[in-house]
Structure formats: C-alpha cells, structure tokens
C-alpha cells in the first residue's frame, strides 16, 4: 500500500502516492482516504505536508475534506477544474469570445458523436427534455431544462473528457452571462425558435445523423451567440 | 490591497484574495507574490493557511515556489492543468481512445481557426518548421520539430483556451505513447508521407483556407492514428 517517503518537496510525493493508489484501482470515486494521522504514520512525513497535499487536491476539486469526517475522493467532478481554469483564464486574459468559441467547437462535435452513440434509453430522456421545454411557462425551470438538454448531449458523446471540458466551459460561460436564455427570449417568438432548434437537434439524434446533428447544434449556438453579443459587456 | 480574513476555510479565502488581485491586474504573469511572512501579517491568518493556499496554487501549476526565493506567478503555463486532468482521467477511467478523439477534434478546429488568423510572421515560422523536417535525419530532433509544428498551429488558432487544452491533451497522449512518430516511421516511406502531410497543412495555412486546413489536419491525424492502433496496449 503506502510506503515511507524521504525527500524534498514532500507534499508532491504524498500526491504521487495517492495518484498511484488511484491508478492501481485501490482508491475509487467516493472512497474515503486514510485519516491524516494514519497518512502521517504510513508515509512518515509531517502532518503539515499531509495537509498541504490534501488541500491541494481539494482545491483541484478531486477530494472533499469534510470537517470531522475525513477526506473523500469526490463521487462526481461537477465543478472540478473550474478553479484552476478560471484563474488561468484571468491570467491569460482570455475573454468571453474565446470561451464561446471553445464551447461551440466542443458542443458541435459532441452533438456529432452523440448522434452515433446515443442509446434508445438516452433518446427517450432527450425527447422528454425537448418536450418539457414547450409545456412550461416558468422561465427559471426552462433555463434549467435547457442546460440539462445540453449536458445530456455532451454526456451522450460517450467521451468523458469532452463532457468534463464542456461542463467547465459552460460554468465559465454562465459566469459571464448570468442567463443567456433570458437575453434571448425577451424578443417575441424566440422561445419558439429555441424550442424548434432543440427539436431539430433531437430529431437528428433520432436519425443518428452526425452531419445533421452538428449542423443543428451549430445553427442553435450561432443564433444564441447573436443575442449574447447584444450586451454591452 | 489585501484585507484581513475572518472565517472557516481560511486557505480558500487566501486563494480568493490572490485571485482578486489577478483579476484586478495587480498580479501578473511572472510577478512575485508577497512573502509568506508578509501574507501572514496582511491577511491575519496562520502561516499554515498561507502555505496550504500556496501549495494548492503550486499543484495547480499557477505559481512556482522557489526555495529561499519566494513564490512567483508562472510566466507560462506549460504543464499547467496537467496534474488535475491526469488524476481525473484516471478516476474517470478514460482511455487512450477518448484522449485521441478529443485531440483530433481540437487539432482539426485549431487548424481551421489558425488558417484564418495566422500572421505573415507566424507563416514564416511554420514554413521553417515544415522545411527543417526533411533536412534532418536525427529522429529525436525530428520528433521535437513535429511537436513544435503542432503546437505552433494551436498557438496560431489565437485562442488561449484551445492552446492550453491541446497542450494538456498532447502531454497525456505522450504518456500513453512515448513517441507516436517512432511507431509510424519504422514503415518505409512513412517519413515522406508525414512530411508531405505537414506540408499540405502548411500550404492550406498559406492560402488561409479553413476547409483545406481542417481536411489536411484530419487526414494527418487519421493516418497517425492508424499506426498508433497497431500497438497492443
């Protein structure tokens, strides 16, 4: 299992050993890490080094340190990566346009892959999300359904990396535009257009047509982007 | 500038204040952070909290803590994000195919964007990288030139996010296949094919043709992928 550590940047080696355990399948999502005390004994390093390593993993979004309960490998990586990405984006001076560009690339390709890989069960879920959309007048709920629709397609791409990056990018987009939808639907008739665009995407999935799915997603995002740009910031 | 902190997860607030300084442009790439002692005084928190925060930022790849010198915001984010992404990929059980798929999407789109945005100066640099390729018999050097060629195109995309994600993904690909090139060029004539593919990509850039650039990059990667798959792992 663990083995004693002797060296300079101690916390790095603590992380390295935790990584190795993950790599070997000894630690999985949702698993509890050994206690700080136990890590101190097994790795023969100071409590401070252990805490530095755990904090770093917590900031990264990989573990969850619960007061009085111990540390757990996260079961899902919802906001994972967000912290480092957002700081980096600030330092790089990346702007809304770059984030939007990346999102468009990823979503269009995710739609293409999803159309080929979507299961019958997932098609039913996606159809439900499409239908709910017209049957609801509450914009807060619609906004949630909208997000779920897009996440579902990213999920159906069958590529965890694409899914994770899209989640991160979407979170960032949300930080810039609190609610893109609201900017769009103030214009009469746009709610219906959004529905029909979602429906086109869904129908392309049903036909398992990659080119149609990519085209429909591209048109949908270009439409949304047009309204986003109306804002002054 | 900084202001005293009172609360529970102290290190998070230390990071938050550093983030704010970055956001406000008070800290930039390459800048030195205040000393640990000075941070302790200004933020009125324990030295342990400061160190936890700094360690976390170091693991993320945003700062560089140099023994006896202090902490610096990194001037470039070469390996940034690699640590969290690689651990996450292990936990998610993502495989080589997923990484390759993501890389292909990003590189093809990067080529498309680069063809539109590449400057005359960058075109000269890219041409040099293309030419060096045939004039050299040392495979280690060729391998380096090959990587630089791909990075250059990602850079010319003009989108920092795309550039950063591609760097991370490429590092991960390198971890799986130590040297993709070597697997390809053991086959007679393949070195010439690789050169001519790079040249096609370059020529598309010169013509500023987005569709040609994407097509040439796609063909190049599909070709490389074919040989990659020959490996048993």
Tab-separated table of C-alpha atoms in Angstrom:
chain	number	residue	atom	x	y	z
A	1	UNK	CA	0.000	0.000	0.000
A	2	UNK	CA	1.687	3.224	1.094
A	3	UNK	CA	5.437	3.330	1.660
A	4	UNK	CA	7.583	5.793	3.654
A	5	UNK	CA	8.756	8.961	1.910
A	6	UNK	CA	12.137	10.616	2.108
A	7	UNK	CA	12.791	13.768	0.062
A	8	UNK	CA	12.466	17.499	-0.602
A	9	UNK	CA	9.027	18.534	-1.911
A	10	UNK	CA	7.255	16.156	0.375
A	11	UNK	CA	3.675	17.114	-0.420
A	12	UNK	CA	4.280	16.302	-4.103
A	13	UNK	CA	5.219	12.782	-3.166
A	14	UNK	CA	2.167	12.430	-0.981
A	15	UNK	CA	0.048	13.359	-4.015
A	16	UNK	CA	2.099	10.989	-6.136
A	17	UNK	CA	1.332	8.101	-3.813
A	18	UNK	CA	-2.348	8.934	-3.728
A	19	UNK	CA	-2.257	9.083	-7.540
A	20	UNK	CA	-0.609	5.683	-7.693
A	21	UNK	CA	-3.312	4.205	-5.495
A	22	UNK	CA	-5.937	5.661	-7.829
A	23	UNK	CA	-4.059	4.351	-10.850
A	24	UNK	CA	-3.935	0.871	-9.333
A	25	UNK	CA	-7.625	0.995	-8.556
A	26	UNK	CA	-7.065	0.936	-4.775
A	27	UNK	CA	-8.853	4.264	-4.434
A	28	UNK	CA	-12.017	4.945	-6.394
A	29	UNK	CA	-14.584	7.704	-6.731
A	30	UNK	CA	-16.412	8.244	-3.442
A	31	UNK	CA	-13.805	6.341	-1.392
A	32	UNK	CA	-12.608	7.652	1.932
A	33	UNK	CA	-8.911	8.439	2.228
A	34	UNK	CA	-6.952	7.194	5.245
A	35	UNK	CA	-7.046	9.679	8.149
A	36	UNK	CA	-4.429	12.414	8.441
A	37	UNK	CA	-2.964	10.599	11.431
A	38	UNK	CA	-2.764	7.325	9.532
A	39	UNK	CA	-1.187	9.040	6.495
A	40	UNK	CA	1.383	10.666	8.786
A	41	UNK	CA	2.315	7.237	10.178
A	42	UNK	CA	2.326	5.342	6.882
A	43	UNK	CA	4.182	7.947	4.845
A	44	UNK	CA	6.455	9.033	7.707
A	45	UNK	CA	6.066	12.717	6.884
A	46	UNK	CA	4.850	15.692	8.894
A	47	UNK	CA	1.191	16.450	9.422
A	48	UNK	CA	1.794	19.783	7.664
A	49	UNK	CA	2.922	18.013	4.472
A	50	UNK	CA	-0.120	15.766	4.522
A	51	UNK	CA	-2.399	18.757	4.960
A	52	UNK	CA	-0.720	20.659	2.144
A	53	UNK	CA	-1.244	17.700	-0.169
A	54	UNK	CA	-4.884	17.257	0.858
A	55	UNK	CA	-5.606	20.971	0.479
A	56	UNK	CA	-4.092	20.976	-2.971
A	57	UNK	CA	-6.237	18.020	-4.011
A	58	UNK	CA	-9.262	19.766	-2.537
A	59	UNK	CA	-8.651	22.979	-4.495
A	60	UNK	CA	-8.204	20.954	-7.649
A	61	UNK	CA	-11.659	19.553	-6.922
A	62	UNK	CA	-10.601	15.929	-6.605
A	63	UNK	CA	-11.262	15.369	-2.945
A	64	UNK	CA	-13.726	16.666	-0.446
A	65	UNK	CA	-12.406	17.385	3.067
A	66	UNK	CA	-15.316	17.188	5.479
A	67	UNK	CA	-14.809	18.691	8.920
A	68	UNK	CA	-14.581	15.891	11.486
A	69	UNK	CA	-15.344	13.214	8.906
A	70	UNK	CA	-12.180	12.916	6.867
A	71	UNK	CA	-11.366	13.233	3.190
A	72	UNK	CA	-13.212	11.569	0.339
A	73	UNK	CA	-12.453	11.159	-3.344
A	74	UNK	CA	-15.285	13.046	-4.997
A	75	UNK	CA	-18.045	10.919	-6.453
A	76	UNK	CA	-18.551	13.333	-9.326
A	77	UNK	CA	-16.435	16.134	-10.693
A	78	UNK	CA	-19.104	18.743	-11.256
A	79	UNK	CA	-17.060	21.851	-10.575
A	80	UNK	CA	-13.759	20.103	-10.867
A	81	UNK	CA	-11.097	22.008	-12.782
A	82	UNK	CA	-13.129	25.130	-12.551
A	83	UNK	CA	-10.851	26.752	-10.012
A	84	UNK	CA	-7.546	26.312	-11.902
A	85	UNK	CA	-9.143	27.079	-15.254
A	86	UNK	CA	-10.800	30.253	-14.052
A	87	UNK	CA	-7.597	31.617	-12.503
A	88	UNK	CA	-5.643	30.684	-15.592
A	89	UNK	CA	-8.180	32.350	-17.853
A	90	UNK	CA	-7.803	35.537	-15.862
A	91	UNK	CA	-4.028	35.429	-16.103
A	92	UNK	CA	-4.096	34.640	-19.797
A	93	UNK	CA	-6.513	37.471	-20.311
A	94	UNK	CA	-8.843	35.179	-22.188
A	95	UNK	CA	-12.139	36.727	-22.990
A	96	UNK	CA	-15.733	35.790	-23.479
A	97	UNK	CA	-15.265	35.288	-27.214
A	98	UNK	CA	-12.571	32.669	-26.667
A	99	UNK	CA	-14.674	30.778	-24.180
A	100	UNK	CA	-17.639	30.921	-26.524
A	101	UNK	CA	-15.522	29.719	-29.448
A	102	UNK	CA	-14.273	26.750	-27.452
A	103	UNK	CA	-17.767	25.929	-26.291
A	104	UNK	CA	-19.096	25.971	-29.837
A	105	UNK	CA	-16.380	23.651	-31.113
A	106	UNK	CA	-16.945	21.205	-28.271
A	107	UNK	CA	-20.742	21.235	-28.436
A	108	UNK	CA	-20.924	20.815	-32.191
A	109	UNK	CA	-18.528	17.864	-32.065
A	110	UNK	CA	-20.259	16.418	-29.005
A	111	UNK	CA	-23.543	16.510	-30.936
A	112	UNK	CA	-21.907	14.712	-33.853
A	113	UNK	CA	-20.536	11.961	-31.626
A	114	UNK	CA	-23.724	11.714	-29.578
A	115	UNK	CA	-25.833	11.126	-32.691
A	116	UNK	CA	-23.776	7.997	-33.384
A	117	UNK	CA	-23.600	6.710	-29.808
A	118	UNK	CA	-26.867	7.697	-28.186
A	119	UNK	CA	-28.763	4.714	-26.771
A	120	UNK	CA	-32.533	4.184	-27.054
A	121	UNK	CA	-32.827	4.958	-23.352
A	122	UNK	CA	-30.915	8.218	-23.728
A	123	UNK	CA	-33.059	9.142	-26.739
A	124	UNK	CA	-36.144	8.867	-24.533
A	125	UNK	CA	-34.532	11.095	-21.884
A	126	UNK	CA	-33.560	13.643	-24.513
A	127	UNK	CA	-37.057	13.593	-26.020
A	128	UNK	CA	-38.521	14.268	-22.577
A	129	UNK	CA	-36.196	17.231	-22.092
A	130	UNK	CA	-37.215	18.541	-25.519
A	131	UNK	CA	-40.925	18.186	-24.797
A	132	UNK	CA	-40.824	19.663	-21.283
A	133	UNK	CA	-39.500	22.762	-22.891
A	134	UNK	CA	-42.751	23.800	-24.597
A	135	UNK	CA	-45.039	22.700	-21.807
A	136	UNK	CA	-43.581	25.031	-19.235
A	137	UNK	CA	-44.013	28.772	-18.741
A	138	UNK	CA	-41.681	29.179	-15.783
A	139	UNK	CA	-38.501	30.635	-17.227
A	140	UNK	CA	-36.319	29.534	-14.310
A	141	UNK	CA	-37.384	25.935	-14.879
A	142	UNK	CA	-36.986	26.276	-18.652
A	143	UNK	CA	-33.499	27.589	-18.153
A	144	UNK	CA	-32.642	24.511	-16.087
A	145	UNK	CA	-34.149	22.186	-18.701
A	146	UNK	CA	-32.148	23.998	-21.362
A	147	UNK	CA	-28.900	23.337	-19.511
A	148	UNK	CA	-29.839	19.703	-18.894
A	149	UNK	CA	-30.545	19.252	-22.607
A	150	UNK	CA	-27.069	20.459	-23.500
A	151	UNK	CA	-25.379	18.434	-20.742
A	152	UNK	CA	-27.281	15.326	-21.834
A	153	UNK	CA	-25.912	15.628	-25.359
A	154	UNK	CA	-22.383	16.122	-24.015
A	155	UNK	CA	-22.889	13.020	-21.885
A	156	UNK	CA	-24.195	11.032	-24.866
A	157	UNK	CA	-20.988	11.844	-26.747
A	158	UNK	CA	-19.637	8.932	-24.738
A	159	UNK	CA	-16.377	10.783	-24.147
A	160	UNK	CA	-15.803	11.706	-20.500
A	161	UNK	CA	-13.157	14.269	-21.380
A	162	UNK	CA	-15.443	16.130	-23.742
A	163	UNK	CA	-18.180	16.024	-21.118
A	164	UNK	CA	-15.866	17.390	-18.401
A	165	UNK	CA	-14.410	20.165	-20.504
A	166	UNK	CA	-17.870	21.221	-21.655
A	167	UNK	CA	-19.100	21.344	-18.069
A	168	UNK	CA	-16.181	23.559	-17.111
A	169	UNK	CA	-16.625	25.792	-20.122
A	170	UNK	CA	-20.364	26.093	-19.534
A	171	UNK	CA	-19.757	27.113	-15.936
A	172	UNK	CA	-17.440	29.822	-17.191
A	173	UNK	CA	-19.931	30.949	-19.794
A	174	UNK	CA	-22.550	31.171	-17.056
A	175	UNK	CA	-20.253	33.418	-15.093
A	176	UNK	CA	-20.115	35.860	-17.968
A	177	UNK	CA	-23.733	35.701	-18.957
A	178	UNK	CA	-25.861	35.032	-15.926
A	179	UNK	CA	-28.564	33.598	-18.035
A	180	UNK	CA	-28.123	33.570	-21.764
A	181	UNK	CA	-31.676	32.397	-22.270
A	182	UNK	CA	-33.208	35.450	-20.675
A	183	UNK	CA	-31.380	37.716	-23.094
A	184	UNK	CA	-32.770	35.765	-25.999
A	185	UNK	CA	-36.377	35.236	-25.044
A	186	UNK	CA	-37.168	38.871	-24.349
A	187	UNK	CA	-37.603	39.008	-28.115
A	188	UNK	CA	-41.018	37.859	-29.279
A	189	UNK	CA	-41.084	34.463	-30.944
A	190	UNK	CA	-37.600	33.489	-29.815
A	191	UNK	CA	-38.862	30.994	-27.266
A	192	UNK	CA	-40.495	29.071	-30.107
A	193	UNK	CA	-37.335	29.308	-32.188
A	194	UNK	CA	-35.273	27.887	-29.327
A	195	UNK	CA	-37.725	25.035	-28.945
A	196	UNK	CA	-37.681	24.240	-32.625
A	197	UNK	CA	-33.861	24.322	-32.656
A	198	UNK	CA	-33.697	21.901	-29.728
A	199	UNK	CA	-36.222	19.744	-31.536
A	200	UNK	CA	-34.082	19.735	-34.704
A	201	UNK	CA	-31.118	18.581	-32.649
A	202	UNK	CA	-33.220	15.865	-31.063
A	203	UNK	CA	-34.552	14.677	-34.444
A	204	UNK	CA	-31.006	14.462	-35.813
A	205	UNK	CA	-30.101	12.271	-32.821
A	206	UNK	CA	-33.106	10.067	-33.530
A	207	UNK	CA	-31.919	9.654	-37.138
A	208	UNK	CA	-28.366	9.060	-35.862
A	209	UNK	CA	-27.224	11.598	-38.433
A	210	UNK	CA	-23.924	13.080	-37.401
A	211	UNK	CA	-23.879	15.799	-40.063
A	212	UNK	CA	-27.449	16.920	-39.258
A	213	UNK	CA	-26.699	16.935	-35.523
A	214	UNK	CA	-23.607	19.067	-35.987
A	215	UNK	CA	-25.432	21.428	-38.334
A	216	UNK	CA	-28.427	21.805	-35.999
A	217	UNK	CA	-26.204	22.440	-32.987
A	218	UNK	CA	-24.133	24.973	-34.922
A	219	UNK	CA	-27.216	26.881	-36.012
A	220	UNK	CA	-28.583	26.851	-32.483
A	221	UNK	CA	-25.377	28.208	-30.950
A	222	UNK	CA	-24.905	30.820	-33.673
A	223	UNK	CA	-28.427	32.017	-33.012
A	224	UNK	CA	-27.812	32.231	-29.246
A	225	UNK	CA	-24.464	33.934	-29.786
A	226	UNK	CA	-26.115	36.666	-31.855
A	227	UNK	CA	-28.201	37.735	-28.879
A	228	UNK	CA	-25.382	37.317	-26.391
A	229	UNK	CA	-23.424	39.872	-28.407
A	230	UNK	CA	-26.171	42.420	-27.961
A	231	UNK	CA	-24.969	43.006	-24.430
A	232	UNK	CA	-22.561	45.832	-23.949
A	233	UNK	CA	-20.065	43.812	-21.881
B	1	UNK	CA	-4.692	45.685	-1.472
B	2	UNK	CA	-5.103	42.683	0.831
B	3	UNK	CA	-7.558	42.822	3.700
B	4	UNK	CA	-7.757	40.748	6.901
B	5	UNK	CA	-9.658	37.462	6.767
B	6	UNK	CA	-12.041	36.005	9.318
B	7	UNK	CA	-13.724	32.657	8.603
B	8	UNK	CA	-13.754	28.871	8.326
B	9	UNK	CA	-11.913	27.510	5.264
B	10	UNK	CA	-9.183	30.068	5.530
B	11	UNK	CA	-6.955	28.852	2.705
B	12	UNK	CA	-9.843	29.236	0.254
B	13	UNK	CA	-10.111	32.874	1.136
B	14	UNK	CA	-6.394	33.356	0.747
B	15	UNK	CA	-6.718	31.946	-2.787
B	16	UNK	CA	-9.762	34.153	-3.341
B	17	UNK	CA	-7.783	37.276	-2.452
B	18	UNK	CA	-4.913	36.268	-4.707
B	19	UNK	CA	-7.463	35.654	-7.473
B	20	UNK	CA	-8.954	39.087	-6.931
B	21	UNK	CA	-5.541	40.678	-7.242
B	22	UNK	CA	-5.011	38.817	-10.509
B	23	UNK	CA	-8.454	39.851	-11.716
B	24	UNK	CA	-7.700	43.479	-10.934
B	25	UNK	CA	-4.389	43.259	-12.739
B	26	UNK	CA	-2.376	43.835	-9.547
B	27	UNK	CA	-0.644	40.491	-10.050
B	28	UNK	CA	0.503	39.410	-13.490
B	29	UNK	CA	2.344	36.516	-15.065
B	30	UNK	CA	5.901	36.299	-13.730
B	31	UNK	CA	5.176	38.569	-10.748
B	32	UNK	CA	6.497	37.727	-7.321
B	33	UNK	CA	3.938	37.171	-4.590
B	34	UNK	CA	4.378	38.866	-1.213
B	35	UNK	CA	6.450	36.752	1.206
B	36	UNK	CA	4.771	34.207	3.484
B	37	UNK	CA	5.540	36.437	6.436
B	38	UNK	CA	4.007	39.445	4.743
B	39	UNK	CA	0.914	37.467	3.720
B	40	UNK	CA	0.525	36.261	7.319
B	41	UNK	CA	0.590	39.871	8.516
B	42	UNK	CA	-1.642	41.345	5.832
B	43	UNK	CA	-4.281	38.613	5.854
B	44	UNK	CA	-4.083	37.994	9.606
B	45	UNK	CA	-4.166	34.224	9.213
B	46	UNK	CA	-1.804	31.468	10.279
B	47	UNK	CA	1.329	30.600	8.378
B	48	UNK	CA	-0.124	27.092	7.872
B	49	UNK	CA	-3.136	28.533	5.992
B	50	UNK	CA	-0.891	30.604	3.765
B	51	UNK	CA	1.257	27.583	2.976
B	52	UNK	CA	-1.782	25.449	2.214
B	53	UNK	CA	-3.024	28.065	-0.221
B	54	UNK	CA	0.373	28.459	-1.885
B	55	UNK	CA	0.845	24.695	-2.174
B	56	UNK	CA	-2.557	24.333	-3.771
B	57	UNK	CA	-1.742	27.039	-6.318
B	58	UNK	CA	1.579	25.331	-6.987
B	59	UNK	CA	-0.018	21.941	-7.636
B	60	UNK	CA	-2.495	23.583	-9.959
B	61	UNK	CA	0.529	24.884	-11.831
B	62	UNK	CA	-0.234	28.574	-11.355
B	63	UNK	CA	2.640	29.561	-9.117
B	64	UNK	CA	6.188	28.449	-8.691
B	65	UNK	CA	7.518	28.232	-5.119
B	66	UNK	CA	11.290	28.574	-5.228
B	67	UNK	CA	13.216	27.533	-2.129
B	68	UNK	CA	14.622	30.632	-0.424
B	69	UNK	CA	13.377	32.929	-3.191
B	70	UNK	CA	9.653	33.143	-2.685
B	71	UNK	CA	6.631	32.416	-4.858
B	72	UNK	CA	6.089	33.623	-8.398
B	73	UNK	CA	3.097	33.610	-10.714
B	74	UNK	CA	4.244	31.391	-13.554
B	75	UNK	CA	5.281	33.182	-16.705
B	76	UNK	CA	3.901	30.399	-18.864
B	77	UNK	CA	1.524	27.564	-18.156
B	78	UNK	CA	3.308	24.774	-19.935
B	79	UNK	CA	2.288	21.869	-17.722
B	80	UNK	CA	-0.492	23.714	-16.036
B	81	UNK	CA	-3.698	21.740	-15.571
B	82	UNK	CA	-1.851	18.571	-16.302
B	83	UNK	CA	-1.883	17.403	-12.712
B	84	UNK	CA	-5.629	17.728	-12.045
B	85	UNK	CA	-6.578	16.472	-15.514
B	86	UNK	CA	-4.377	13.421	-15.304
B	87	UNK	CA	-5.715	12.387	-11.902
B	88	UNK	CA	-9.255	12.990	-13.043
B	89	UNK	CA	-8.734	10.960	-16.198
B	90	UNK	CA	-7.529	8.059	-14.087
B	91	UNK	CA	-10.547	8.284	-11.805
B	92	UNK	CA	-12.936	8.588	-14.714
B	93	UNK	CA	-11.308	5.588	-16.309
B	94	UNK	CA	-10.901	7.495	-19.540
B	95	UNK	CA	-8.861	5.652	-22.080
B	96	UNK	CA	-6.488	6.349	-24.885
B	97	UNK	CA	-9.263	6.425	-27.482
B	98	UNK	CA	-11.091	9.204	-25.650
B	99	UNK	CA	-7.950	11.272	-25.339
B	100	UNK	CA	-7.178	10.740	-29.000
B	101	UNK	CA	-10.716	11.676	-30.018
B	102	UNK	CA	-10.528	14.905	-28.045
B	103	UNK	CA	-7.130	15.708	-29.503
B	104	UNK	CA	-8.395	15.206	-33.045
B	105	UNK	CA	-11.389	17.473	-32.531
B	106	UNK	CA	-9.234	20.203	-31.025
B	107	UNK	CA	-6.428	19.999	-33.560
B	108	UNK	CA	-8.715	19.982	-36.584
B	109	UNK	CA	-10.597	23.020	-35.299
B	110	UNK	CA	-7.376	24.738	-34.244
B	111	UNK	CA	-6.083	24.281	-37.800
B	112	UNK	CA	-9.273	25.802	-39.183
B	113	UNK	CA	-9.022	28.843	-36.930
B	114	UNK	CA	-5.275	29.192	-37.445
B	115	UNK	CA	-5.663	29.324	-41.227
B	116	UNK	CA	-7.814	32.431	-40.798
B	117	UNK	CA	-5.717	34.120	-38.122
B	118	UNK	CA	-2.133	33.200	-38.856
B	119	UNK	CA	0.112	36.251	-39.338
B	120	UNK	CA	2.790	36.574	-42.020
B	121	UNK	CA	5.416	36.216	-39.305
B	122	UNK	CA	3.843	33.020	-37.982
B	123	UNK	CA	3.617	31.672	-41.535
B	124	UNK	CA	7.373	32.063	-41.864
B	125	UNK	CA	7.923	30.235	-38.567
B	126	UNK	CA	5.604	27.437	-39.657
B	127	UNK	CA	7.325	27.161	-43.023
B	128	UNK	CA	10.669	26.833	-41.276
B	129	UNK	CA	9.324	24.044	-39.077
B	130	UNK	CA	7.969	22.302	-42.173
B	131	UNK	CA	11.277	22.584	-44.043
B	132	UNK	CA	13.508	21.530	-41.142
B	133	UNK	CA	11.573	18.324	-41.138
B	134	UNK	CA	13.042	16.960	-44.407
B	135	UNK	CA	16.517	18.275	-43.880
B	136	UNK	CA	17.163	16.317	-40.712
B	137	UNK	CA	17.937	12.647	-40.183
B	138	UNK	CA	18.067	12.679	-36.403
B	139	UNK	CA	14.756	11.217	-35.310
B	140	UNK	CA	14.892	12.737	-31.819
B	141	UNK	CA	15.202	16.196	-33.344
B	142	UNK	CA	12.506	15.437	-35.921
B	143	UNK	CA	10.213	14.342	-33.158
B	144	UNK	CA	10.737	17.670	-31.389
B	145	UNK	CA	10.123	19.607	-34.611
B	146	UNK	CA	6.965	17.584	-35.158
B	147	UNK	CA	5.633	18.597	-31.749
B	148	UNK	CA	6.589	22.235	-32.309
B	149	UNK	CA	4.742	22.216	-35.632
B	150	UNK	CA	1.544	21.071	-33.951
B	151	UNK	CA	1.934	23.470	-31.018
B	152	UNK	CA	2.566	26.347	-33.414
B	153	UNK	CA	-0.721	25.695	-35.174
B	154	UNK	CA	-2.550	25.510	-31.847
B	155	UNK	CA	-0.929	28.826	-30.902
B	156	UNK	CA	-1.917	30.381	-34.238
B	157	UNK	CA	-5.545	29.486	-33.515
B	158	UNK	CA	-5.430	32.673	-31.463
B	159	UNK	CA	-7.479	31.055	-28.737
B	160	UNK	CA	-5.551	30.586	-25.498
B	161	UNK	CA	-8.038	28.046	-24.159
B	162	UNK	CA	-7.712	25.831	-27.204
B	163	UNK	CA	-3.938	26.133	-26.972
B	164	UNK	CA	-3.905	25.186	-23.291
B	165	UNK	CA	-6.255	22.245	-23.630
B	166	UNK	CA	-4.292	20.920	-26.599
B	167	UNK	CA	-1.043	21.147	-24.659
B	168	UNK	CA	-2.583	19.181	-21.810
B	169	UNK	CA	-4.075	16.595	-24.125
B	170	UNK	CA	-0.817	16.217	-26.034
B	171	UNK	CA	1.066	15.634	-22.798
B	172	UNK	CA	-1.418	12.920	-21.931
B	173	UNK	CA	-1.111	11.348	-25.371
B	174	UNK	CA	2.659	11.339	-24.881
B	175	UNK	CA	2.190	9.483	-21.640
B	176	UNK	CA	0.368	6.694	-23.426
B	177	UNK	CA	2.535	6.531	-26.497
B	178	UNK	CA	6.071	7.543	-25.652
B	179	UNK	CA	6.736	8.605	-29.170
B	180	UNK	CA	3.989	8.276	-31.729
B	181	UNK	CA	6.363	9.188	-34.540
B	182	UNK	CA	8.667	6.254	-33.967
B	183	UNK	CA	5.789	3.818	-34.344
B	184	UNK	CA	4.939	5.368	-37.689
B	185	UNK	CA	8.311	5.834	-39.324
B	186	UNK	CA	9.501	2.267	-38.878
B	187	UNK	CA	7.439	1.683	-42.016
B	188	UNK	CA	9.280	2.533	-45.220
B	189	UNK	CA	8.116	5.704	-46.939
B	190	UNK	CA	6.123	6.952	-43.966
B	191	UNK	CA	8.619	9.672	-43.118
B	192	UNK	CA	7.989	11.180	-46.557
B	193	UNK	CA	4.229	10.839	-46.094
B	194	UNK	CA	4.415	12.672	-42.753
B	195	UNK	CA	6.436	15.447	-44.360
B	196	UNK	CA	4.018	15.809	-47.227
B	197	UNK	CA	1.067	15.891	-44.804
B	198	UNK	CA	2.704	18.643	-42.755
B	199	UNK	CA	3.407	20.462	-45.986
B	200	UNK	CA	-0.260	20.193	-47.042
B	201	UNK	CA	-1.278	21.696	-43.701
B	202	UNK	CA	1.242	24.488	-44.162
B	203	UNK	CA	0.056	25.224	-47.720
B	204	UNK	CA	-3.551	25.437	-46.519
B	205	UNK	CA	-2.413	27.984	-43.917
B	206	UNK	CA	-0.655	29.968	-46.640
B	207	UNK	CA	-3.897	30.013	-48.668
B	208	UNK	CA	-5.828	30.907	-45.482
B	209	UNK	CA	-8.250	28.144	-46.408
B	210	UNK	CA	-10.067	26.940	-43.343
B	211	UNK	CA	-11.678	23.931	-45.032
B	212	UNK	CA	-8.384	22.761	-46.576
B	213	UNK	CA	-6.567	23.203	-43.260
B	214	UNK	CA	-9.151	21.166	-41.385
B	215	UNK	CA	-9.154	18.470	-44.074
B	216	UNK	CA	-5.348	18.244	-44.160
B	217	UNK	CA	-5.098	18.048	-40.379
B	218	UNK	CA	-7.834	15.411	-40.218
B	219	UNK	CA	-6.077	13.245	-42.811
B	220	UNK	CA	-2.776	13.630	-40.999
B	221	UNK	CA	-4.201	12.594	-37.636
B	222	UNK	CA	-6.208	9.706	-39.095
B	223	UNK	CA	-3.035	8.447	-40.712
B	224	UNK	CA	-1.087	8.691	-37.435
B	225	UNK	CA	-3.924	7.074	-35.505
B	226	UNK	CA	-3.865	4.053	-37.816
B	227	UNK	CA	-0.314	3.248	-36.745
B	228	UNK	CA	-0.923	4.086	-33.121
B	229	UNK	CA	-3.617	1.407	-33.054
B	230	UNK	CA	-1.094	-1.207	-34.114
B	231	UNK	CA	0.223	-1.251	-30.587
B	232	UNK	CA	-1.179	-3.897	-28.306
B	233	UNK	CA	-1.884	-1.539	-25.404
